[in-house]
Short mmCIF file of C-alpha atoms in Angstrom, two decimals:
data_model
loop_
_atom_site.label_atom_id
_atom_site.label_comp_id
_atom_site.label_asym_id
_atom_site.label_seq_id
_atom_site.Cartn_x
_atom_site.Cartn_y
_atom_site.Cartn_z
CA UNK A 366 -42.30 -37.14 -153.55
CA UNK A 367 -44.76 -39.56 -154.83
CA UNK A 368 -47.06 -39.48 -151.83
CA UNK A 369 -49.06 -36.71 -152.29
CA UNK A 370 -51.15 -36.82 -149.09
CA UNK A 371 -48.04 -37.27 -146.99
CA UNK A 372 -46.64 -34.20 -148.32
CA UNK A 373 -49.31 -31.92 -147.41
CA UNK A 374 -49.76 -33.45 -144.13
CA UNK A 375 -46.29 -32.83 -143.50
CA UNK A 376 -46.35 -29.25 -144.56
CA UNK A 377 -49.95 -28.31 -142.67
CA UNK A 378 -48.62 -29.46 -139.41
CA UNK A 379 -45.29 -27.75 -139.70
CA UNK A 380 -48.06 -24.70 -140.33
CA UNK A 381 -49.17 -24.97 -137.34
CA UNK A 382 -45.98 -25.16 -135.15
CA UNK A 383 -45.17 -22.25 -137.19
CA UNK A 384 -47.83 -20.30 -135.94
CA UNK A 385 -47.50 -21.76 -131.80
CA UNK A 386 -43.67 -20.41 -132.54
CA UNK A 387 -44.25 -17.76 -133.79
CA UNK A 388 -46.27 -16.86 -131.02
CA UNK A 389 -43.92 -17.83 -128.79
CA UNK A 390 -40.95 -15.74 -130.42
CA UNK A 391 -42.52 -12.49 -128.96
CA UNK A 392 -42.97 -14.24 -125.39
CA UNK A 393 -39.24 -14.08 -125.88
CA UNK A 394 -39.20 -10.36 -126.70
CA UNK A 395 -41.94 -9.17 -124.36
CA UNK A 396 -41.49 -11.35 -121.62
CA UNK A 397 -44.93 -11.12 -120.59
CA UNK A 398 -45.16 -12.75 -116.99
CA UNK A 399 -43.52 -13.06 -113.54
CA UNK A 400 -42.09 -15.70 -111.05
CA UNK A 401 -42.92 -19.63 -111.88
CA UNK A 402 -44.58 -18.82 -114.88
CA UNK A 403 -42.50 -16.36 -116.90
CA UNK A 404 -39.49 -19.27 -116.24
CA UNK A 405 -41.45 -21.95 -117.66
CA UNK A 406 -43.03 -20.14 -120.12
CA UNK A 407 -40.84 -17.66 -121.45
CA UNK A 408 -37.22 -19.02 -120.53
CA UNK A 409 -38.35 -22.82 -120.93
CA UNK A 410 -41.00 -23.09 -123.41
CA UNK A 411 -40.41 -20.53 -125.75
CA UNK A 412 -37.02 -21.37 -125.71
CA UNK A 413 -37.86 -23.93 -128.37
CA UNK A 414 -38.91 -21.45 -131.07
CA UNK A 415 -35.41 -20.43 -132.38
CA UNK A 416 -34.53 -24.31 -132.98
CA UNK A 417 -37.42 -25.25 -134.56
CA UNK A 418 -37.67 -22.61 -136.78
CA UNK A 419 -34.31 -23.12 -137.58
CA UNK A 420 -34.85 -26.79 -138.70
CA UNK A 421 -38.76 -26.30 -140.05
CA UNK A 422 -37.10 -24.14 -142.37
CA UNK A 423 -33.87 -26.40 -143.47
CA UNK A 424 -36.40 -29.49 -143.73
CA UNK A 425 -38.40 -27.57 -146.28
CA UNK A 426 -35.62 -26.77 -148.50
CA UNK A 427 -33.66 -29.27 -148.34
CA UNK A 428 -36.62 -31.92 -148.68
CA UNK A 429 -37.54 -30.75 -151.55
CA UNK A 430 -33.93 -30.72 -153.23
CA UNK A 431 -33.29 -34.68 -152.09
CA UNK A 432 -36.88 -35.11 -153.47
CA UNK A 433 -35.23 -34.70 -157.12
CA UNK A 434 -32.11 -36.91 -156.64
CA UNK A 435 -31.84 -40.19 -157.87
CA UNK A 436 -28.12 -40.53 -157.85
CA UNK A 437 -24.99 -38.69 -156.20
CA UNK A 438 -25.64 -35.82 -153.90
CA UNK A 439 -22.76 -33.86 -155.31
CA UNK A 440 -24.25 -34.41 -159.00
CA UNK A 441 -27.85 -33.79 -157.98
CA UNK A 442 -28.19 -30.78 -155.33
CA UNK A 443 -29.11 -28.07 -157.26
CA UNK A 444 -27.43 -24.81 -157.14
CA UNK A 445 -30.47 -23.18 -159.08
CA UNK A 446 -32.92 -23.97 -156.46
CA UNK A 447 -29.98 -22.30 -153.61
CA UNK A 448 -30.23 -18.98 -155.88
CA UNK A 449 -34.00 -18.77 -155.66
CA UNK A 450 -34.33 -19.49 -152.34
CA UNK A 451 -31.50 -17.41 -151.20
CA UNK A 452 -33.09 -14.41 -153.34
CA UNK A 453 -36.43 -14.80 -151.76
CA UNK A 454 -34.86 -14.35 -148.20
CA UNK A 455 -33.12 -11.84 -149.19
CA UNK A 456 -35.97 -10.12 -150.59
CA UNK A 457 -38.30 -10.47 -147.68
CA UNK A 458 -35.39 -9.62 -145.26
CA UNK A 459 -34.22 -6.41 -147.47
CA UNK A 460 -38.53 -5.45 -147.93
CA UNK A 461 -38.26 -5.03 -144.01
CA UNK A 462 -35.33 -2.90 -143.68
CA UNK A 463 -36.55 -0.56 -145.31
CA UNK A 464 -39.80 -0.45 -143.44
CA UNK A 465 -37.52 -0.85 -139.89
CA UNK A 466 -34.83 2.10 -141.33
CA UNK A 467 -37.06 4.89 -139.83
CA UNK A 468 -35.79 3.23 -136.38
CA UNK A 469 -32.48 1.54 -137.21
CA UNK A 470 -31.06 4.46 -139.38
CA UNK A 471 -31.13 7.06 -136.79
CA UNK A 472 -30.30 4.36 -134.04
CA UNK A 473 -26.85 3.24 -135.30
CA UNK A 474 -26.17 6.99 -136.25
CA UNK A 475 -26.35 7.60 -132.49
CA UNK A 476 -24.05 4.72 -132.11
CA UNK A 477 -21.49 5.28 -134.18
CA UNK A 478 -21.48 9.53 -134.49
CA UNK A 479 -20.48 9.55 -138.28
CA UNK A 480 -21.27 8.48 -141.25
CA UNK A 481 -18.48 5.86 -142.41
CA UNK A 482 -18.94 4.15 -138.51
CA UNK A 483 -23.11 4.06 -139.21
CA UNK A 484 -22.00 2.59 -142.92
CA UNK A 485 -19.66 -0.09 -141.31
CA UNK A 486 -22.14 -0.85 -138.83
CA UNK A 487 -25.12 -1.03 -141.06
CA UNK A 488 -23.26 -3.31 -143.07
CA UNK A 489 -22.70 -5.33 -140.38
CA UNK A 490 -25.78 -5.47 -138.70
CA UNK A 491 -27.49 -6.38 -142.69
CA UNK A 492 -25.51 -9.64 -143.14
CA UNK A 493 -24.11 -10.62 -139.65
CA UNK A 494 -25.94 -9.61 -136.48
CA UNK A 495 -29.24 -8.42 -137.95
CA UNK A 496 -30.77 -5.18 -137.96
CA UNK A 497 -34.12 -4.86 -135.56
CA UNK A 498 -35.30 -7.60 -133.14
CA UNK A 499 -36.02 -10.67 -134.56
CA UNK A 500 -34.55 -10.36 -137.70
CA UNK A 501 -31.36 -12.04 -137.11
CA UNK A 502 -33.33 -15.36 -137.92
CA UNK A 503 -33.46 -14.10 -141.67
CA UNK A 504 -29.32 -12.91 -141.29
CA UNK A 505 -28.57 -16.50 -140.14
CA UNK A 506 -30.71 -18.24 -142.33
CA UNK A 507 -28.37 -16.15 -145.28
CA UNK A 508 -25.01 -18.00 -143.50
CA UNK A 509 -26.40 -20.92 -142.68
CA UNK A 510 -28.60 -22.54 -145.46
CA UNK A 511 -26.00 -21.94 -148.03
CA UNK A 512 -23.12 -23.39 -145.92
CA UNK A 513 -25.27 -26.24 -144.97
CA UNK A 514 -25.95 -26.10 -148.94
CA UNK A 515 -22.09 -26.50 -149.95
CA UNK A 516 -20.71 -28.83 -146.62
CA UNK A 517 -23.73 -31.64 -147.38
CA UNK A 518 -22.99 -31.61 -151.44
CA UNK A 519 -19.45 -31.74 -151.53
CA UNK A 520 -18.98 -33.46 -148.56
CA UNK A 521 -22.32 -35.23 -147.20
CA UNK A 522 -24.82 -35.06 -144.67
CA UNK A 523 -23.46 -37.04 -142.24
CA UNK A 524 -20.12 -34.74 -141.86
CA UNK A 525 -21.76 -31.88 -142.62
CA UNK A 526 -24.13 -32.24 -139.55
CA UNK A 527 -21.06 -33.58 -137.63
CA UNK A 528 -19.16 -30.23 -138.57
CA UNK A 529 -22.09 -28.27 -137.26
CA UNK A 530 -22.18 -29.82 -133.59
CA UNK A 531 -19.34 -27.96 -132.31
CA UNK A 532 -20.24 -24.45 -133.32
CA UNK A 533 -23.80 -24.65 -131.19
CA UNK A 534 -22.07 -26.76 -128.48
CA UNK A 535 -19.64 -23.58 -128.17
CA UNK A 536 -22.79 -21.50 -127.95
CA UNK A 537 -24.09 -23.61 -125.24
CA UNK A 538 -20.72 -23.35 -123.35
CA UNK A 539 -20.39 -19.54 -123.82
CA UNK A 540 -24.09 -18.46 -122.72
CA UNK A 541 -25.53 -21.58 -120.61
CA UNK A 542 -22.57 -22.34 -118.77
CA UNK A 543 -19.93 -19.59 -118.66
CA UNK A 544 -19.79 -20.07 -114.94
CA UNK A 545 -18.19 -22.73 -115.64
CA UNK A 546 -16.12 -21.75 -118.58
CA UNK A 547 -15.40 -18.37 -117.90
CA UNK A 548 -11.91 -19.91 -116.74
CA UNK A 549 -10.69 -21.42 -119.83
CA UNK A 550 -8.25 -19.20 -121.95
CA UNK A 551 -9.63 -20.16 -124.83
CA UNK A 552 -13.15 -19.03 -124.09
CA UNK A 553 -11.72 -15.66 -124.46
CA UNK A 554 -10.57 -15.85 -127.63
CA UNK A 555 -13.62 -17.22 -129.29
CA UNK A 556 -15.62 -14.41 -127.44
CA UNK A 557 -13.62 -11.89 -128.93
CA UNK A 558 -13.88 -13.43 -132.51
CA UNK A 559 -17.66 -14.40 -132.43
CA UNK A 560 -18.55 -11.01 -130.63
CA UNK A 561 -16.11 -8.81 -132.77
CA UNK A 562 -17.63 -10.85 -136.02
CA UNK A 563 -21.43 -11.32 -135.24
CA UNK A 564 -22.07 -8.68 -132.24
CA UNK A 565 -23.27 -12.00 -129.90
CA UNK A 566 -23.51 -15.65 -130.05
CA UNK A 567 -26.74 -15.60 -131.94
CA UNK A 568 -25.69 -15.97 -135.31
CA UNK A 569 -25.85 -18.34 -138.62
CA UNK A 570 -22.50 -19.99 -137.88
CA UNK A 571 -22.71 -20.70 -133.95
CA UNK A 572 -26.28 -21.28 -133.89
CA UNK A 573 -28.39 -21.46 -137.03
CA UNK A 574 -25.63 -23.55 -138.90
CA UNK A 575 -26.54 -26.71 -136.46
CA UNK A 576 -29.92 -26.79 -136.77
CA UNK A 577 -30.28 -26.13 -140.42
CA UNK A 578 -28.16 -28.95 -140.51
CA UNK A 579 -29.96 -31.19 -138.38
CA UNK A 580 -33.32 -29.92 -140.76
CA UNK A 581 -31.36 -30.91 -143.46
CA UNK A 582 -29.82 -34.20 -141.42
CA UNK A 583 -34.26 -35.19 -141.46
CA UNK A 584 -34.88 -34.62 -144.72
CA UNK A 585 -32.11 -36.77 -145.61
CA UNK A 586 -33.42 -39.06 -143.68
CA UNK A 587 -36.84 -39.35 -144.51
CA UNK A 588 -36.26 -38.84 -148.46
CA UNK A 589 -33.39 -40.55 -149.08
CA UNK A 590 -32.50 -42.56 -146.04
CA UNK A 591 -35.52 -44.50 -145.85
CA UNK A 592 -36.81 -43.75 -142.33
CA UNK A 593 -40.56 -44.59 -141.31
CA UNK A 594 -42.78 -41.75 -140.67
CA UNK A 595 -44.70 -43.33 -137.43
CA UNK A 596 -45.71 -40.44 -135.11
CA UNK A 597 -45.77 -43.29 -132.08
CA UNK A 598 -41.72 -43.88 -132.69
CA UNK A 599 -41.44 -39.75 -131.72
CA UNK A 600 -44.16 -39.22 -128.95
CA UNK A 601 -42.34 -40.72 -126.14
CA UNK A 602 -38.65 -38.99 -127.10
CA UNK A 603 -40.28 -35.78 -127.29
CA UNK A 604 -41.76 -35.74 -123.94
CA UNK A 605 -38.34 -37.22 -122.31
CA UNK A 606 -36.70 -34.66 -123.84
CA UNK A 607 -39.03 -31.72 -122.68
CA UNK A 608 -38.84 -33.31 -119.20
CA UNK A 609 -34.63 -33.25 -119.14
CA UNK A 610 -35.04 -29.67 -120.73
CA UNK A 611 -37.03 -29.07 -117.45
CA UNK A 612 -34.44 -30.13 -115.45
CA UNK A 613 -31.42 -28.67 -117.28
CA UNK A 614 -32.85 -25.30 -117.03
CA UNK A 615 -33.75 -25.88 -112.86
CA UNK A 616 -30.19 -26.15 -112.52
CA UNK A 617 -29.10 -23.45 -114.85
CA UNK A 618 -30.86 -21.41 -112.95
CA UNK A 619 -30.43 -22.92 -109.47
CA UNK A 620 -26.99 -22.92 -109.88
CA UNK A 621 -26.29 -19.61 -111.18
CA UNK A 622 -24.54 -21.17 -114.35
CA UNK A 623 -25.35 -19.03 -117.20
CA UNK A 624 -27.54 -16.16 -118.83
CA UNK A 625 -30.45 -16.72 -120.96
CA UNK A 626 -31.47 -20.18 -121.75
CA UNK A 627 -31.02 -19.73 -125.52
CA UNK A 628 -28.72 -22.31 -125.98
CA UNK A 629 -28.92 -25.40 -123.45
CA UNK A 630 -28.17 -29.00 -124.72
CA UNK A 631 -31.49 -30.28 -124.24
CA UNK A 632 -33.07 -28.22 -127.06
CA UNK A 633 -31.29 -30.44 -129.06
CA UNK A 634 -33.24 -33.78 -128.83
CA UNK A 635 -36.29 -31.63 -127.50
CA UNK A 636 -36.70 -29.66 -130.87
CA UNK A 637 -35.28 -32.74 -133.20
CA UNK A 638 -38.05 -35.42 -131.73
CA UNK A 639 -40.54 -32.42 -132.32
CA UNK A 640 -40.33 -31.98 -135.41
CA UNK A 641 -40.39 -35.52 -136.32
CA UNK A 642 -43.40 -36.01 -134.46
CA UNK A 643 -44.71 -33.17 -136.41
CA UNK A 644 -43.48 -34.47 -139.83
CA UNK A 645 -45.38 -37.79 -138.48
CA UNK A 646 -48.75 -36.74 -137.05
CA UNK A 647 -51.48 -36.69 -139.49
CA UNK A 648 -53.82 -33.96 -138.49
CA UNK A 649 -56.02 -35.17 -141.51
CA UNK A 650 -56.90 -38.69 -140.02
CA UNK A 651 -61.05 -39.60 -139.90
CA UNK A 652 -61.92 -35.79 -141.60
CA UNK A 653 -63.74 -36.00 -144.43
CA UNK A 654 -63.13 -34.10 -147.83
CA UNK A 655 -64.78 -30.82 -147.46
CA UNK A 656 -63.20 -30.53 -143.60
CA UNK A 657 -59.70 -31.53 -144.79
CA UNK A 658 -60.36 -28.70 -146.96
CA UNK A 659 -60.91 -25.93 -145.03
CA UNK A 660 -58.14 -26.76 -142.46
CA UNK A 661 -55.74 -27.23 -145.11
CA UNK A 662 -56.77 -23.34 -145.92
CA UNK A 663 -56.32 -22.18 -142.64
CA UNK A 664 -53.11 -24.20 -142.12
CA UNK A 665 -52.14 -22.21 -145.36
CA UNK A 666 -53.50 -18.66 -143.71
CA UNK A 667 -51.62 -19.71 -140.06
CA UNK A 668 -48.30 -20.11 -142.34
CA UNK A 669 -48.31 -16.30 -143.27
CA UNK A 670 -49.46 -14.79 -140.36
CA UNK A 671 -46.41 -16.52 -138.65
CA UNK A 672 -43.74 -15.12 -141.10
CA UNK A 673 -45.79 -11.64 -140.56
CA UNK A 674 -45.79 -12.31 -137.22
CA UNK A 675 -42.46 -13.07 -136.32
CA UNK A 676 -41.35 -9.79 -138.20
CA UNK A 677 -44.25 -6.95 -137.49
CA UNK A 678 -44.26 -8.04 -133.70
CA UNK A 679 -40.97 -6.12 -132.38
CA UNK A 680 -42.05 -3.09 -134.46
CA UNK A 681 -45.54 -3.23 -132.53
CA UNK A 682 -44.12 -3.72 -129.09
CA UNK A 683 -41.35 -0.96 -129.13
CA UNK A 684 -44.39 1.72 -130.78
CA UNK A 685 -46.71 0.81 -128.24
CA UNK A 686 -44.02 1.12 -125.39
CA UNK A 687 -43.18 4.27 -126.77
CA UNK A 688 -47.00 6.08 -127.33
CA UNK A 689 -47.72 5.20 -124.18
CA UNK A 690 -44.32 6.29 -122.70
CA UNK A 691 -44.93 9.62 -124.67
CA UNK A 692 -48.41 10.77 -124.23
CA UNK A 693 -49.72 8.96 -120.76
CA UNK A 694 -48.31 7.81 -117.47
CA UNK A 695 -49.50 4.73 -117.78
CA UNK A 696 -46.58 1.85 -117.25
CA UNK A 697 -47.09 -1.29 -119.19
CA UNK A 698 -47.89 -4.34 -117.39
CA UNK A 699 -45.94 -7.39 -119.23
CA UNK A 700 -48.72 -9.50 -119.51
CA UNK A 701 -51.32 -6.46 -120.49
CA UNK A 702 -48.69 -5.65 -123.32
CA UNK A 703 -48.31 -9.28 -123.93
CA UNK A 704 -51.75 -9.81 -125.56
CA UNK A 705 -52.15 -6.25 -127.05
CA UNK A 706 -48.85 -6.51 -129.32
CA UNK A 707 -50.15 -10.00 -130.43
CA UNK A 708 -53.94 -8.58 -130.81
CA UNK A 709 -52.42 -5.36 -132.96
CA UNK A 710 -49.92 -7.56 -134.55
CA UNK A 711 -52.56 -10.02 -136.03
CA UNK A 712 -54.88 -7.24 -136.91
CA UNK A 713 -51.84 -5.77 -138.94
CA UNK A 714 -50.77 -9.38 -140.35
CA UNK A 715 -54.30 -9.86 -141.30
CA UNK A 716 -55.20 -6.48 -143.09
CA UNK A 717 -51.55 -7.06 -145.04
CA UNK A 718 -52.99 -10.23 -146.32
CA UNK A 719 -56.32 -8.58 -147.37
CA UNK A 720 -54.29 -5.18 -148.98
CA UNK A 721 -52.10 -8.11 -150.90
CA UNK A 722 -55.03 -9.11 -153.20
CA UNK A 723 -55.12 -5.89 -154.48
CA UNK A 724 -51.73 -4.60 -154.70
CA UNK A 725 -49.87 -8.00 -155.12
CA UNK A 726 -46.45 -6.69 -154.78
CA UNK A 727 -47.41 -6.69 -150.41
CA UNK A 728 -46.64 -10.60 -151.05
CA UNK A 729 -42.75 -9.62 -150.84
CA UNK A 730 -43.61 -9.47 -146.76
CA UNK A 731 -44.36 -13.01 -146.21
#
């Protein structure tokens, strides 16, 4: 990229989302409020996390990999830059299992009752399923990005995001609307084969394979395809989109037609018009120097507490449910615990950022 302003304003806002998601994610896990609210908020709302993350992620890669070609796709994606990036996920996701395997380890030996069953099941929950709360993001992202990788090299973007549609539309039938699909015959067999593969429908192949495509599908589009970056062509779409989201969720609910409002069609266009506002938007317009600055650091700081974030949080909620289970009678109110695990999971994300400038290896957990 020649436009060196554009690129950081690109990459500061998608900071920030980061962050908002992040927080969001454990609104998912928690679940921190009741009635009106917790549907808007933690079915509707925070519903968008997963997607975006999902294509914030892609965008980055794979923007900086159509950023070096000049010529064929199949000539100039570079396998080099899959390795590194696939090692540094890797890393970061293998760095946490061994934190999480004082929980996991004695939790899947419960499962299973012997040690070749806790093996196979380890196994799977490492590279399929994901071992601890919200670290199947990292297990999809290991599917996904790759196969996104391969499909859009050998056989383009277009049909590699067309290839991709159909796996997260299945999702959507399967958990939004299995009222309604519950009847097919063939539902049955792709609900043994996804749940006998993956454990559940969350997974890199029926849901983070579409929207690392459709990051990839932007980046293609805005480095090589030639599409203008004007925040006003994005504003309007998002909000429509958000609105029918509304509305498909209302009657997901109303009508009793599926489960968890992970996977509805409307976080399609909702997340997709989001980012591209966000890749738009320039959140350094009328600052001056010094100010541009200092947001651009904490833009920077916001981008590591939300990786530290998104994996310390699930950790902090089940230990805090589980002192206070142990040693008082006190019963957690959602919205209480809510703010506490982000509070403790900040404080931890934070003093992990200061211990890192002194032993630098901590930098393997963001």
């Amino acid at each position: 990229m020649t436009n060196t302003r554009a690129e950081r304003k690109q990459y500061r806002a998608i900071d920030i989302a980061k962050f908002v998601m992040a927080i969001l994610v454990v609104a998912i896990h928690v679940r921190p409020f009741t009635g009106q609210t917790a549907f808007v908020y933690d079915d509707i709302i925070a519903r968008i996390a997963d997607p975006l993350f999902f294509q914030m992620t892609a965008f980055l890669f794979f923007e900086k990999i159509f950023a070096q070609i000049s010529g064929d796709l199949r000539q100039g994606m570079s396998w080099r830059m899959l390795g590194n990036y696939m090692k540094r996920i890797l890393a970061l996701y293998t760095a946490w299992f061994v934190i999480y395997a004082p929980v996991v380890l004695p939790r899947t030996w419960q499962e299973c009752g012997n040690i070749r069953g806790m093996l196979l099941a380890l196994l799977k929950k490492y590279w399929l399923s994901g071992y601890y709360g919200a670290m199947w993001f990292m297990t999809a992202l290991l599917l996904a990005m790759p196969l996104v990788f391969i499909l859009t090299k050998y056989l383009g973007s277009r049909l590699c995001l067309l290839l991709s549609a159909p796996w997260f539309l299945l999702t959507v039938a399967r958990m939004e609307y299995c009222s309604i699909t519950d009847g097919w015959q063939v539902a049955g067999y792709f609900d043994s084969a996804i749940y006998g593969i993956f454990g559940w429908y969350g997974n890199g192949l029926t849901y983070g394979f579409f929207f690392c495509a459709l990051g990839m599908w932007i980046a293609y589009k805005r480095t090589l395809g030639g599409q203008k970056n004007d925040s006003r062509d994005f504003a309007l779409p998002s909000l429509i989109s958000f609105l029918l989201l509304i509305i498909e969720s209302y009657v997901i609910r109303d009508k009793g037609l599926g489960q968890s409002f992970g996977a509805m069609f409307f976080l399609i266009p909702t997340s997709y018009f989001l980012l591209q506002w966000l890749l738009s938007v320039d959140i350094f317009e009328k600052m001056g120097e010094q100010s541009r600055k200092r947001l651009d650091c904490a833009c920077a700081h916001m981008r590591r507490l939300s990786i530290l974030i998104f994996t310390i949080h699930y950790g902090v909620m089940e230990g805090l449910q589980y002192m206070v289970g142990k040693y008082t009678t006190y019963v957690w109110n959602a919205t209480v615990l809510y703010f506490v695990v982000l509070v403790v999971t900040i404080v931890l994300a934070e003093l992990i950022l200061l211990a890192q400038k002194k032993i630098k290896w901590l930098h393997i957990l963001y």
